XYZ file of C-alpha atoms in Angstrom:
185
model
C -11.627 -7.100 11.403
C -7.805 -7.303 10.913
C -8.260 -3.451 9.286
C -9.970 -2.695 13.246
C -7.428 -4.975 14.938
C -4.734 -3.445 13.325
C -6.516 0.262 14.477
C -6.562 -0.281 17.322
C -2.162 -2.182 17.670
C -0.790 1.231 16.240
C -3.089 3.166 19.134
C -1.676 0.752 22.188
C 2.039 0.822 20.171
C 1.589 5.600 20.179
C 0.347 5.334 23.576
C 3.105 3.448 24.754
C 5.521 4.898 22.349
C 6.530 1.866 20.519
C 7.720 2.194 17.098
C 6.104 0.756 14.229
C 7.330 -1.535 11.842
C 5.814 -2.066 8.478
C 6.401 -5.083 6.090
C 4.180 -4.943 3.028
C 2.983 -7.885 1.872
C -0.484 -6.310 0.720
C -2.858 -6.758 -2.229
C -4.886 -4.230 -0.723
C -8.330 -3.977 1.623
C -10.722 -6.346 0.552
C -13.811 -5.680 -1.857
C -17.315 -6.778 -2.848
C -21.070 -6.579 -1.036
C -19.721 -8.675 2.058
C -16.941 -6.893 3.271
C -18.227 -3.721 2.736
C -21.610 -5.099 4.976
C -19.000 -5.970 7.133
C -17.669 -2.389 7.745
C -14.425 -2.492 5.607
C -14.327 1.127 4.072
C -14.855 2.050 8.121
C -12.613 0.026 9.767
C -9.560 0.509 6.632
C -10.190 4.177 7.734
C -9.558 4.285 11.014
C -6.213 2.056 9.937
C -5.100 4.835 8.144
C -6.661 7.644 10.141
C -4.396 5.902 13.026
C -1.138 5.566 11.199
C -1.262 9.323 9.829
C -1.985 10.219 13.667
C 1.163 7.910 14.716
C 4.104 10.083 15.885
C 5.990 6.907 17.116
C 8.898 6.586 14.161
C 7.241 4.468 11.964
C 9.612 2.012 9.193
C 8.020 0.259 6.397
C 9.740 -2.157 4.673
C 8.054 -3.555 1.238
C 8.559 -7.303 0.848
C 5.990 -8.096 -1.786
C 2.970 -6.510 -3.441
C 0.945 -3.282 -2.488
C -1.627 -2.363 -3.846
C -4.875 -0.114 -3.191
C -5.606 1.177 -0.102
C -4.066 -1.517 1.694
C -0.605 0.463 0.644
C -1.970 3.510 2.822
C -2.799 1.523 5.457
C 0.500 0.246 5.646
C 2.073 3.364 5.799
C 3.518 4.561 3.129
C 5.653 7.812 1.310
C 2.592 9.422 1.943
C 2.388 9.233 6.121
C 6.012 10.176 6.590
C 7.520 6.641 8.083
C 11.092 7.731 8.989
C 12.611 5.361 6.930
C 11.082 3.002 3.180
C 13.257 0.034 2.147
C 12.273 -1.823 -0.769
C 12.962 -5.564 -1.425
C 14.169 -6.338 -5.574
C 10.645 -8.649 -5.972
C 8.506 -5.643 -4.965
C 5.655 -4.538 -6.491
C 4.091 -1.466 -6.244
C 0.765 -0.137 -7.604
C -3.082 1.130 -7.807
C -3.573 -2.113 -8.330
C -2.192 -5.282 -10.511
C -1.634 -4.754 -14.257
C -4.212 -7.825 -14.983
C -7.071 -5.763 -12.797
C -6.182 -2.512 -14.492
C -6.417 -3.675 -17.764
C -9.598 -5.805 -16.615
C -11.191 -2.935 -15.525
C -10.433 -0.288 -18.606
C -11.160 -3.133 -20.910
C -14.224 -3.975 -19.563
C -15.362 -0.381 -19.837
C -14.278 0.133 -23.121
C -15.803 -3.189 -24.265
C -19.348 -1.657 -22.786
C -18.928 1.607 -24.256
C -18.378 0.226 -28.321
C -20.932 -2.691 -26.913
C -23.629 0.303 -26.138
C -22.793 2.032 -29.598
C -23.709 -0.551 -31.151
C -20.352 -2.225 -31.999
C -18.446 -5.268 -30.984
C -14.970 -6.225 -29.967
C -12.904 -8.604 -30.872
C -10.998 -10.964 -28.115
C -7.824 -9.763 -30.051
C -8.769 -5.871 -30.140
C -9.284 -7.011 -26.218
C -5.730 -8.270 -25.958
C -4.309 -5.728 -28.016
C -5.687 -3.252 -26.134
C -4.368 -4.671 -22.708
C -1.010 -5.219 -23.012
C 0.346 -1.919 -23.139
C -1.375 -1.596 -20.253
C -0.143 -4.493 -18.026
C 3.635 -3.460 -19.735
C 2.922 0.114 -18.367
C 2.114 -1.590 -14.805
C 4.766 -3.679 -14.887
C 7.184 -1.239 -15.369
C 6.219 1.193 -13.223
C 4.973 -0.391 -10.459
C 8.937 -2.117 -10.944
C 10.694 -1.151 -7.280
C 13.655 0.300 -9.364
C 11.418 3.036 -11.083
C 10.583 3.777 -7.574
C 13.798 4.599 -6.351
C 15.150 6.241 -9.431
C 12.084 8.791 -8.506
C 13.233 9.101 -4.995
C 9.627 7.563 -3.981
C 11.464 5.137 -1.203
C 14.906 4.986 0.594
C 16.267 2.393 -1.808
C 16.303 -1.484 -2.350
C 17.218 -3.936 -0.607
C 18.409 -7.607 -0.150
C 16.833 -9.464 1.624
C 19.598 -10.738 3.273
C 20.384 -7.493 4.637
C 17.194 -6.471 6.110
C 17.307 -7.339 9.509
C 20.716 -5.405 9.788
C 19.218 -2.182 7.878
C 15.862 -2.093 9.750
C 17.980 -2.705 13.173
C 20.125 0.672 12.399
C 17.555 2.398 11.258
C 15.461 1.787 14.191
C 18.105 3.007 16.205
C 18.462 6.028 14.076
C 14.837 7.170 13.833
C 15.293 6.860 18.195
C 17.413 9.546 18.409
C 14.591 11.969 18.147
C 12.536 12.403 20.405
C 9.509 11.031 20.313
C 6.347 13.405 20.203
C 3.086 12.720 21.879
C -0.211 11.381 19.420
C -3.137 13.113 19.544
C -5.460 10.224 18.060
C -9.105 11.837 16.964
C -12.436 10.758 17.796
C -12.391 6.687 16.842
C -15.685 5.735 16.188
C -14.952 1.312 17.221
C-alpha cells in the first residue's frame, strides 16, 4: 500500500512541478506470500515507473540502509537524481550481508545434501564469513563514493544546508513536463 501511495505522491508532485527529495533508509520491498497477494510487485513497479518518468528535480540522500528493489523505488543513481548524497553510516547493496550469506549457504547446503554429503556448522560459518565481509566492504559509503556512484559523503549535521543548496541549483534549469504512461491503479 505504501508503494502505491508513493506512486500517487510522485505523480502529483510531477504534475505540479514540485521537486522530490528522497531520504533513504529502506530494507527493500516486503516479501512473502501475503505481500505478493496484496500486490507489492505491481505497486512497487508503479512507484519505480513514477520515479523513472518524473521530470521534476529529484534529490536523494541515503541516511541509513538502502537495499533491494526499494533502492530503485527511492531514486537511486539509475533513476537520475540531480544529486545523490550519503551519510557516513549509510549502507547500500542488493541485500544485507547476512541475508546474502544465508541465501548462498542454503543453496550450497541443499546442493551438498542432494549429492548425499553433509555440511558442518563450521564449514557453513567459514563459507558465510567472506560473503558478509564482501558485502560490508562494498556496501560502505566510501566504497560507493570512490567509484563516483554518488555525489559524496556528507556530515549529517550539514544535510539541511546541502539539500537547500542542491534544490537551489536544481531549480535553475527549466522543468520539463512529465508524461506518465498508464498506471493500472
